[in-house]
Every structure is written in C-alpha cells, then in structure tokens.
C-alpha cells in the first residue's frame, strides 16, 4: 500500500467485515520509531531517546462467532484460504507475496514453540506465546486483519510495531490489564525468546510509551521515562528518513555478535551490563575490538544525556529559536562512533550521511541495528528537495539501489483507534 496513506477505524472495519463476514471488536495502532540517539545502548542498560513516528501497524480484531464459516474474502482479492481451526488465531495482511496473494496464516496457542513458524508470523505468534507464559491466558478463536505503513527492513522497527499492535489488541480483548512497562518487557521477551532476535527494549518502549510531539528519554536499566518536547515545526525543521533499501535481519546479522561482545566485557568486570562499568575504567586489558565496542557505548550514553540537556534547555529557558538545531553535531558524532567503533554501518549508510551533510543537513546518522536500513537527516524545512536530490544522485553515481526518502514527525504511541 501507499506508505504515506494511513488507514482509519472505518476503513479497517469495512475491510475486516468483507474478509471475515462479521463485525470486529476494535481497531488498534502501534507506531514504528526513529531513535534520535542512543544506538546499541538499550541492551547495555543505557540511555535512549527515540520518537514514535507517524507510520504505524494497524490491526482490526474480532472474536470468531461459533460455527462461523471458514470462507473469507472475495476470490478476486487474492486471499489465501487456509482451513479453519476453531481455536486458531487467523491473520490476514494487506501485504502480498510475489504471486499477488495476501500474506496470511493461522496458528493455535497450544502448538507454538520457537522454530515451528517462519517469517513474519513469528512476531504475532511470539506475543501469543508470551501472553500464555506470563498471564496464563490462552488466546484463540480470533481473526486479525493487518495494514502497515511502516517500511519493512528500513530500520524503523516494523516487526516490533507489529508485536506491540498485536499485544495491545489482545490486552484489550482479554482484559489483561498490563502496564506500559509490562507490555514493553513482554514484547521484548517474545522477540528474544520466540523469534530468536537478541534485541533490546528501545523499539517496544518507544512504540508504547511515547507521547505525541515528544521524544522518550528512557533509562533501560529501570525503565524510568521522561517525555522530552520535540517540535520540529516550531523550529522550521524536517526529519528525513533515508531508507537505503538494504535489508537486514537482527536474528541473522552481526547484531547478536555485538551484543555478546558487550556481555563478555561486562562479565570480565564482574557486572551485569556495561552500564555498571565506569567510563574512567582502564580498558587496556581488553582486546582492541572490545575496547572499541565499549568506547561506543560510553560515548553514546553521554551523547543521549547531552541531547536531552539541549532539548530541555529550550523549554526551560523559553528560547524563541529552540534547541533542536543544536543537536546536529551529536547526530554526526553518533554516526561516526557507530561506523568506526561499533562497526555496524555499511557503505550505503555512510554515503547517505555524507551526501545529506554535503547538501546542507544540520546533522545526520544511521539508525537502528545497522548493516543496512535507514539514516536520518535533520534539515531546514525548505531543504527537503535539495537534500533528497543530493542523496539520490550520489546513490546513482555509486551504482547503489535508489533510496526511499520521506519525512517523519514525532507522533503518538500505541493505542486504540476510535
């Protein structure tokens, strides 16, 4: 679907009824995220500063009527028609496979175990499995229809947004009463234990906890949060996402290797995480690679705190020009650290940052786990065309795949659609 067109409750309800033949219980949304700064600090119990973006996973959910027909959808809709199990969770997506069929599937809570399912279904299944483990609730007899405006593989946390959307829908339908912190931790466990991706908690927390027009200052050690005003329009700014269209998978990439290196260093110093290692600690006994990884974590935590100080200073001092413009150097320093010390960038991400800066961006950096995905560029609102053209031209000259470039704003966190 068009990534910029957001579905609403009415359109989701109509599509759900057409597909499944009965009325839904409700519609929910969970946004993707852009992490302004604080990359690879979350699983080290450090600091992060994400925003929830105005692109989201939308879910319509219904409880299947007794003896309801298994026939769903119209033949010309190209919807796969799996045999229906009474206690299954059946899911149909707006996305289609290479043959034009909608992505769909079903599973039951009782059959779930890591490795049983494959691909995108692992994410909602992991949530269902973790709900059973955490609350004892057996989820079943439900239909879900999913539409998403979060690009897949762009480093904007599309998979975590899917997990959060499924969780908040099930929390509502089953009255689980989970707190925001419990929701974030549950989806993290689903990602780590069921999907098998050793991710931290920043993506889930950003999707769940962030308020509209704010960034979320999150201490990943104890999940303390503070909402930090982030009003780009007030300063005449735009935040561009530059999707390199180089895909990555956290469960298959070097992400897990980086995390293990940090855990190994923490063990050497006899602590639970790098958060407990003082940044003045002598690192000379570590390997060069270990020193570089630790150096990034230390410096990135400091950059998060520096950015929060800048952004909050604008509000406290009531300065007319704000402070968002002052974060450019921190963005660029973060990218340099991720590229040189943490070594999770790639040639396309480095090119995107360099081209954006060369065209007048205030600051730019890669975001997400790395090894592909997206970069962000903070720019004046009249520079969108100039910066976009510079990146596109640079990619073409290098023979890279054409990037997808679009602006995002700081939107609200997950919730029910009225």
Short mmCIF file of C-alpha atoms in Angstrom, two decimals:
data_model
loop_
_atom_site.label_atom_id
_atom_site.label_comp_id
_atom_site.label_asym_id
_atom_site.label_seq_id
_atom_site.Cartn_x
_atom_site.Cartn_y
_atom_site.Cartn_z
CA UNK A 1 0.00 0.00 0.00
CA UNK A 2 0.96 3.66 -0.25
CA UNK A 3 3.28 4.16 2.72
CA UNK A 4 2.01 7.67 3.32
CA UNK A 5 -1.71 6.81 3.49
CA UNK A 6 -2.82 5.87 6.98
CA UNK A 7 -5.88 3.67 7.43
CA UNK A 8 -8.60 4.68 9.89
CA UNK A 9 -11.05 2.73 12.00
CA UNK A 10 -13.79 2.95 9.38
CA UNK A 11 -11.65 1.59 6.54
CA UNK A 12 -10.20 -1.16 8.73
CA UNK A 13 -13.67 -2.16 9.93
CA UNK A 14 -15.02 -2.31 6.40
CA UNK A 15 -12.12 -4.46 5.18
CA UNK A 16 -12.38 -6.76 8.21
CA UNK A 17 -16.11 -7.35 7.62
CA UNK A 18 -15.53 -8.03 3.93
CA UNK A 19 -12.76 -10.52 4.66
CA UNK A 20 -14.25 -12.36 7.61
CA UNK A 21 -18.00 -11.81 7.32
CA UNK A 22 -18.74 -10.45 10.79
CA UNK A 23 -18.20 -7.29 12.84
CA UNK A 24 -14.95 -6.64 14.65
CA UNK A 25 -14.32 -5.83 18.29
CA UNK A 26 -11.92 -2.95 17.74
CA UNK A 27 -9.06 -1.35 15.84
CA UNK A 28 -5.59 -0.55 17.19
CA UNK A 29 -2.36 1.05 16.00
CA UNK A 30 1.29 0.83 17.07
CA UNK A 31 3.87 3.17 15.50
CA UNK A 32 7.34 2.47 14.24
CA UNK A 33 10.14 4.52 15.71
CA UNK A 34 13.13 6.63 14.88
CA UNK A 35 15.80 6.64 17.55
CA UNK A 36 17.17 10.17 17.64
CA UNK A 37 20.21 8.96 19.54
CA UNK A 38 21.23 6.09 21.80
CA UNK A 39 22.03 3.22 19.43
CA UNK A 40 23.07 -0.16 20.85
CA UNK A 41 22.82 1.25 24.36
CA UNK A 42 19.49 -0.33 25.27
CA UNK A 43 20.70 -3.89 25.76
CA UNK A 44 23.60 -2.44 27.74
CA UNK A 45 21.11 -0.94 30.22
CA UNK A 46 21.94 2.55 28.98
CA UNK A 47 20.01 5.57 27.73
CA UNK A 48 17.97 6.03 24.55
CA UNK A 49 15.98 8.90 23.02
CA UNK A 50 13.51 7.68 20.37
CA UNK A 51 10.40 9.21 18.85
CA UNK A 52 7.31 7.33 17.75
CA UNK A 53 6.79 8.19 14.09
CA UNK A 54 3.64 8.87 12.11
CA UNK A 55 3.84 5.46 10.39
CA UNK A 56 2.27 2.51 12.12
CA UNK A 57 0.94 -1.03 12.09
CA UNK A 58 -2.86 -1.04 12.24
CA UNK A 59 -4.87 -4.04 13.43
CA UNK A 60 -8.56 -4.88 13.30
CA UNK A 61 -9.50 -7.75 15.61
CA UNK A 62 -12.64 -9.84 16.12
CA UNK A 63 -13.74 -12.87 18.08
CA UNK A 64 -14.89 -15.52 15.63
CA UNK A 65 -18.60 -16.39 16.01
CA UNK A 66 -19.40 -20.01 16.88
CA UNK A 67 -19.66 -22.21 13.77
CA UNK A 68 -18.57 -19.28 11.63
CA UNK A 69 -17.77 -20.22 8.04
CA UNK A 70 -14.14 -20.68 7.14
CA UNK A 71 -14.68 -18.93 3.82
CA UNK A 72 -13.13 -15.48 3.96
CA UNK A 73 -12.55 -12.79 1.38
CA UNK A 74 -13.64 -12.49 -2.20
CA UNK A 75 -11.97 -14.60 -4.91
CA UNK A 76 -10.69 -11.52 -6.75
CA UNK A 77 -9.00 -10.28 -3.60
CA UNK A 78 -6.32 -12.93 -3.94
CA UNK A 79 -6.60 -14.00 -0.32
CA UNK A 80 -5.15 -17.35 0.70
CA UNK A 81 -7.83 -19.55 2.30
CA UNK A 82 -6.30 -21.82 4.97
CA UNK A 83 -8.53 -24.49 6.53
CA UNK A 84 -10.05 -23.05 9.69
CA UNK A 85 -9.32 -24.41 13.17
CA UNK A 86 -11.86 -23.36 15.82
CA UNK A 87 -9.25 -22.22 18.36
CA UNK A 88 -6.81 -20.68 15.92
CA UNK A 89 -5.61 -17.14 15.57
CA UNK A 90 -6.11 -16.31 11.90
CA UNK A 91 -4.25 -13.35 10.41
CA UNK A 92 -4.56 -11.68 7.02
CA UNK A 93 -2.31 -8.80 5.93
CA UNK A 94 -2.66 -6.10 3.31
CA UNK A 95 0.81 -7.02 2.02
CA UNK A 96 1.09 -9.54 -0.80
CA UNK A 97 3.65 -12.11 -1.83
CA UNK A 98 5.35 -12.29 -5.21
CA UNK A 99 2.39 -14.16 -6.72
CA UNK A 100 -0.07 -11.47 -5.63
CA UNK A 101 -1.63 -13.39 -2.73
CA UNK A 102 -2.19 -11.60 0.55
CA UNK A 103 0.16 -12.74 3.30
CA UNK A 104 -1.89 -14.83 5.71
CA UNK A 105 -1.68 -17.66 8.16
CA UNK A 106 -3.06 -19.19 11.30
CA UNK A 107 -1.80 -20.95 14.39
CA UNK A 108 -3.04 -22.12 17.77
CA UNK A 109 -1.52 -21.15 21.11
CA UNK A 110 -1.04 -24.78 22.09
CA UNK A 111 1.15 -25.62 19.10
CA UNK A 112 3.54 -22.71 19.49
CA UNK A 113 7.25 -23.20 20.10
CA UNK A 114 10.34 -21.45 18.74
CA UNK A 115 11.07 -22.66 15.22
CA UNK A 116 7.56 -24.01 14.49
CA UNK A 117 6.60 -20.99 12.38
CA UNK A 118 8.68 -18.98 9.94
CA UNK A 119 8.85 -15.42 8.68
CA UNK A 120 6.57 -12.61 9.76
CA UNK A 121 4.08 -14.87 11.58
CA UNK A 122 6.75 -15.47 14.23
CA UNK A 123 6.18 -11.96 15.61
CA UNK A 124 2.46 -12.17 16.47
CA UNK A 125 2.91 -15.82 17.46
CA UNK A 126 5.68 -14.88 19.88
CA UNK A 127 3.35 -12.39 21.57
CA UNK A 128 0.59 -15.00 21.90
CA UNK A 129 3.08 -17.50 23.35
CA UNK A 130 4.47 -14.97 25.82
CA UNK A 131 0.96 -13.98 26.95
CA UNK A 132 0.35 -17.63 27.81
CA UNK A 133 3.62 -17.86 29.73
CA UNK A 134 3.21 -14.53 31.53
CA UNK A 135 -0.52 -14.39 32.30
CA UNK A 136 -1.77 -17.95 31.77
CA UNK A 137 -4.26 -16.70 29.20
CA UNK A 138 -4.78 -18.98 26.19
CA UNK A 139 -5.56 -16.82 23.18
CA UNK A 140 -7.72 -18.36 20.46
CA UNK A 141 -10.76 -18.17 18.20
CA UNK A 142 -9.73 -14.77 16.82
CA UNK A 143 -9.30 -13.12 13.44
CA UNK A 144 -6.91 -10.23 12.79
CA UNK A 145 -6.54 -8.00 9.77
CA UNK A 146 -3.30 -6.01 9.49
CA UNK A 147 -2.35 -2.92 7.49
CA UNK A 148 1.05 -1.29 7.88
CA UNK A 149 2.61 1.97 6.75
CA UNK A 150 5.99 1.16 8.34
CA UNK A 151 8.52 0.15 5.65
CA UNK A 152 9.86 -3.35 6.21
CA UNK A 153 13.61 -3.69 6.61
CA UNK A 154 14.19 0.05 6.85
CA UNK A 155 15.34 0.05 10.48
CA UNK A 156 12.12 1.72 11.62
CA UNK A 157 11.07 -1.22 13.79
CA UNK A 158 8.25 -2.63 11.68
CA UNK A 159 8.45 -6.02 13.42
CA UNK A 160 8.30 -4.52 16.91
CA UNK A 161 5.38 -2.32 15.85
CA UNK A 162 3.58 -5.47 14.70
CA UNK A 163 4.25 -7.16 18.04
CA UNK A 164 3.06 -4.15 20.01
CA UNK A 165 -0.09 -3.77 17.90
CA UNK A 166 -0.98 -7.43 18.45
CA UNK A 167 -0.31 -7.14 22.18
CA UNK A 168 -2.40 -4.04 22.81
CA UNK A 169 -5.27 -5.56 20.80
CA UNK A 170 -5.13 -8.78 22.83
CA UNK A 171 -4.68 -6.86 26.08
CA UNK A 172 -7.92 -5.02 25.31
CA UNK A 173 -9.92 -8.04 24.14
CA UNK A 174 -8.87 -10.26 27.06
CA UNK A 175 -8.69 -7.53 29.70
CA UNK A 176 -5.13 -8.45 30.65
CA UNK A 177 -4.53 -5.12 32.39
CA UNK A 178 -0.84 -4.94 31.52
CA UNK A 179 1.06 -1.75 32.36
CA UNK A 180 3.14 0.02 29.70
CA UNK A 181 6.34 -1.34 31.22
CA UNK A 182 4.91 -4.87 31.31
CA UNK A 183 3.89 -4.59 27.66
CA UNK A 184 7.36 -3.46 26.64
CA UNK A 185 9.03 -6.29 28.55
CA UNK A 186 6.57 -8.90 27.25
CA UNK A 187 7.18 -7.97 23.61
CA UNK A 188 10.92 -7.93 24.22
CA UNK A 189 10.75 -11.47 25.59
CA UNK A 190 8.69 -12.53 22.57
CA UNK A 191 11.37 -11.09 20.29
CA UNK A 192 14.29 -12.58 22.22
CA UNK A 193 12.95 -15.99 23.23
CA UNK A 194 10.48 -16.89 20.49
CA UNK A 195 11.66 -15.03 17.39
CA UNK A 196 15.30 -15.53 18.39
CA UNK A 197 16.46 -11.94 17.83
CA UNK A 198 18.58 -10.59 20.73
CA UNK A 199 17.16 -7.06 20.59
CA UNK A 200 16.92 -4.57 23.43
CA UNK A 201 13.83 -2.75 24.66
CA UNK A 202 14.01 0.65 22.95
CA UNK A 203 11.75 -0.19 19.99
CA UNK A 204 8.89 -1.59 22.05
CA UNK A 205 9.14 1.17 24.66
CA UNK A 206 9.11 3.90 22.00
CA UNK A 207 6.04 2.42 20.33
CA UNK A 208 4.15 2.05 23.61
CA UNK A 209 5.22 4.93 25.85
CA UNK A 210 5.92 7.99 23.68
CA UNK A 211 3.58 10.97 23.72
CA UNK A 212 2.64 12.97 20.62
CA UNK A 213 5.18 15.68 19.78
CA UNK A 214 7.77 14.32 22.18
CA UNK A 215 10.85 12.14 22.32
CA UNK A 216 11.09 9.48 25.02
CA UNK A 217 14.09 9.67 27.33
CA UNK A 218 14.32 6.09 28.58
CA UNK A 219 16.69 4.62 31.13
CA UNK A 220 16.80 0.99 30.00
CA UNK A 221 18.11 -0.21 33.36
CA UNK A 222 14.92 0.53 35.29
CA UNK A 223 12.53 1.75 32.51
CA UNK A 224 12.23 5.22 34.00
CA UNK A 225 10.99 7.64 31.33
CA UNK A 226 10.69 11.35 30.71
CA UNK A 227 8.85 12.99 27.84
CA UNK A 228 11.12 15.48 26.03
CA UNK A 229 9.41 18.07 23.77
CA UNK A 230 10.44 17.65 20.14
CA UNK A 231 8.52 20.10 17.95
CA UNK A 232 10.19 20.22 14.56
CA UNK A 233 7.56 22.51 13.01
CA UNK A 234 8.14 25.17 15.66
CA UNK A 235 11.75 25.50 14.52
CA UNK A 236 11.10 25.19 10.79
CA UNK A 237 12.77 21.79 10.58
CA UNK A 238 12.16 18.41 9.00
CA UNK A 239 13.49 14.98 9.92
CA UNK A 240 14.19 12.98 6.79
CA UNK A 241 14.40 9.21 6.78
CA UNK A 242 16.72 7.87 4.09
CA UNK A 243 15.85 4.21 3.57
CA UNK A 244 18.85 2.69 1.79
CA UNK A 245 16.66 -0.32 0.91
CA UNK A 246 19.47 -2.56 2.08
CA UNK A 247 17.64 -5.11 4.21
CA UNK A 248 18.94 -6.68 7.37
CA UNK A 249 17.77 -9.21 9.94
CA UNK A 250 18.63 -8.89 13.63
CA UNK A 251 18.43 -12.64 14.05
CA UNK A 252 20.95 -13.23 11.25
CA UNK A 253 23.20 -10.16 11.20
CA UNK A 254 26.16 -9.14 13.33
CA UNK A 255 23.81 -7.52 15.82
CA UNK A 256 23.97 -10.59 18.08
CA UNK A 257 27.75 -10.67 17.85
CA UNK A 258 27.95 -7.07 19.07
CA UNK A 259 25.62 -7.81 21.95
CA UNK A 260 27.64 -10.85 23.02
CA UNK A 261 30.86 -8.84 22.95
CA UNK A 262 29.32 -6.33 25.35
CA UNK A 263 28.09 -9.12 27.62
CA UNK A 264 31.55 -10.70 27.60
CA UNK A 265 33.17 -7.43 28.65
CA UNK A 266 30.62 -6.94 31.42
CA UNK A 267 31.45 -10.43 32.68
CA UNK A 268 35.17 -9.62 32.65
CA UNK A 269 34.48 -6.70 35.00
CA UNK A 270 32.09 -8.78 37.12
CA UNK A 271 28.96 -6.70 36.44
CA UNK A 272 25.60 -7.33 34.80
CA UNK A 273 26.00 -4.78 31.99
CA UNK A 274 28.27 -2.05 30.66
CA UNK A 275 26.10 0.48 32.49
CA UNK A 276 27.83 -0.64 35.68
CA UNK A 277 31.31 -0.01 34.23
CA UNK A 278 32.62 3.47 35.00
CA UNK A 279 33.68 5.36 31.88
CA UNK A 280 37.04 6.09 33.51
CA UNK A 281 37.79 2.36 33.88
CA UNK A 282 41.11 1.17 32.47
CA UNK A 283 40.24 -0.84 29.33
CA UNK A 284 43.83 -1.72 28.39
CA UNK A 285 43.33 -5.39 29.30
CA UNK A 286 40.63 -5.79 26.66
CA UNK A 287 41.15 -6.66 23.02
CA UNK A 288 41.15 -3.78 20.54
CA UNK A 289 37.72 -4.86 19.30
CA UNK A 290 36.30 -4.96 22.82
CA UNK A 291 37.73 -1.53 23.59
CA UNK A 292 36.06 -0.07 20.51
CA UNK A 293 32.66 -1.54 21.39
CA UNK A 294 32.88 -0.25 24.96
CA UNK A 295 34.04 3.15 23.78
CA UNK A 296 30.94 3.50 21.62
CA UNK A 297 28.59 2.56 24.46
CA UNK A 298 30.23 5.03 26.86
CA UNK A 299 30.24 7.88 24.36
CA UNK A 300 26.72 7.18 23.09
CA UNK A 301 25.26 7.29 26.59
CA UNK A 302 26.96 10.65 27.07
CA UNK A 303 25.52 11.90 23.78
CA UNK A 304 21.99 10.92 24.81
CA UNK A 305 22.30 12.88 28.03
CA UNK A 306 23.79 15.85 26.18
CA UNK A 307 20.91 15.85 23.69
CA UNK A 308 18.33 15.74 26.46
CA UNK A 309 20.03 18.69 28.13
CA UNK A 310 19.87 20.65 24.88
CA UNK A 311 16.25 19.85 24.14
CA UNK A 312 15.03 20.50 27.67
CA UNK A 313 17.06 23.69 27.84
CA UNK A 314 14.98 25.16 25.03
CA UNK A 315 11.81 24.70 27.07
CA UNK A 316 13.22 25.75 30.42
CA UNK A 317 14.77 28.93 29.01
CA UNK A 318 11.87 29.65 26.64
CA UNK A 319 14.25 30.47 23.83
CA UNK A 320 12.49 31.54 20.65
CA UNK A 321 14.77 29.57 18.37
CA UNK A 322 14.69 26.39 20.45
CA UNK A 323 17.48 23.90 20.72
CA UNK A 324 16.70 21.19 18.15
CA UNK A 325 19.09 22.89 15.76
CA UNK A 326 21.84 22.34 18.30
CA UNK A 327 21.72 18.54 18.12
CA UNK A 328 23.34 18.26 14.69
CA UNK A 329 26.87 17.68 15.93
CA UNK A 330 25.65 14.97 18.30
CA UNK A 331 23.89 13.17 15.46
CA UNK A 332 27.01 13.20 13.32
CA UNK A 333 29.26 12.11 16.20
CA UNK A 334 26.92 9.20 16.86
CA UNK A 335 27.20 8.06 13.26
CA UNK A 336 30.99 8.26 13.33
CA UNK A 337 31.07 6.16 16.50
CA UNK A 338 28.65 3.58 15.08
CA UNK A 339 30.67 3.35 11.88
CA UNK A 340 34.19 3.32 13.32
CA UNK A 341 33.89 1.95 16.87
CA UNK A 342 30.81 -0.25 16.76
CA UNK A 343 31.25 -1.08 13.07
CA UNK A 344 27.57 -1.58 12.27
CA UNK A 345 27.28 0.85 9.38
CA UNK A 346 27.65 -0.01 5.69
CA UNK A 347 28.78 1.83 2.57
CA UNK A 348 25.22 2.87 1.70
CA UNK A 349 24.55 4.35 5.13
CA UNK A 350 27.88 6.18 5.15
CA UNK A 351 27.12 7.56 1.68
CA UNK A 352 23.65 8.71 2.74
CA UNK A 353 25.03 10.60 5.74
CA UNK A 354 27.87 12.19 3.74
CA UNK A 355 25.59 13.25 0.87
CA UNK A 356 23.00 14.73 3.22
CA UNK A 357 25.63 16.70 5.12
CA UNK A 358 27.16 17.88 1.86
CA UNK A 359 23.77 19.23 0.80
CA UNK A 360 23.39 21.28 3.97
CA UNK A 361 21.85 18.94 6.55
CA UNK A 362 22.19 20.14 10.14
CA UNK A 363 23.09 16.62 11.26
CA UNK A 364 22.71 13.04 10.09
CA UNK A 365 23.34 9.50 11.27
CA UNK A 366 22.42 5.87 10.71
CA UNK A 367 19.62 4.50 12.89
CA UNK A 368 18.61 1.05 14.05
CA UNK A 369 20.64 -2.11 14.42
CA UNK A 370 22.76 -1.37 11.37
CA UNK A 371 24.12 -3.43 8.45
CA UNK A 372 21.53 -1.69 6.26
CA UNK A 373 18.26 0.05 6.91
CA UNK A 374 17.98 3.82 7.23
CA UNK A 375 19.73 7.03 8.12
CA UNK A 376 18.12 10.24 9.35
CA UNK A 377 18.94 13.80 8.39
CA UNK A 378 17.85 16.89 10.31
CA UNK A 379 17.25 19.67 7.80
CA UNK A 380 15.52 23.00 7.31
CA UNK A 381 12.01 22.52 6.01
CA UNK A 382 12.85 24.24 2.71
CA UNK A 383 15.76 21.84 2.06
CA UNK A 384 13.77 18.63 1.52
CA UNK A 385 14.11 18.61 -2.26
CA UNK A 386 17.76 19.68 -2.25
CA UNK A 387 18.93 17.11 0.29
CA UNK A 388 16.80 14.33 -1.21
CA UNK A 389 18.14 15.01 -4.71
CA UNK A 390 21.73 15.06 -3.46
CA UNK A 391 21.36 11.63 -1.83
CA UNK A 392 19.55 10.14 -4.81
CA UNK A 393 22.16 11.47 -7.23
CA UNK A 394 25.02 10.20 -5.06
CA UNK A 395 23.48 6.72 -4.86
CA UNK A 396 23.01 6.65 -8.63
CA UNK A 397 26.61 7.69 -9.22
CA UNK A 398 27.81 4.89 -6.94
CA UNK A 399 25.57 2.31 -8.58
CA UNK A 400 23.52 1.77 -5.43
CA UNK A 401 19.84 0.96 -5.42
CA UNK A 402 17.70 4.13 -5.37
CA UNK A 403 16.84 5.07 -1.76
CA UNK A 404 13.36 5.82 -0.46
CA UNK A 405 13.30 9.23 1.25
CA UNK A 406 10.47 10.70 3.32
CA UNK A 407 9.88 12.99 6.28
CA UNK A 408 8.56 11.81 9.64
CA UNK A 409 7.19 13.60 12.65
CA UNK A 410 7.01 12.76 16.35
CA UNK A 411 3.62 11.10 16.68
CA UNK A 412 1.68 9.41 19.48
CA UNK A 413 2.38 5.99 20.93
CA UNK A 414 0.26 2.89 20.55
CA UNK A 415 -3.45 2.91 21.27
CA UNK A 416 -6.98 2.15 20.21
CA UNK A 417 -8.41 3.75 17.06
CA UNK A 418 -11.85 5.32 17.52
#
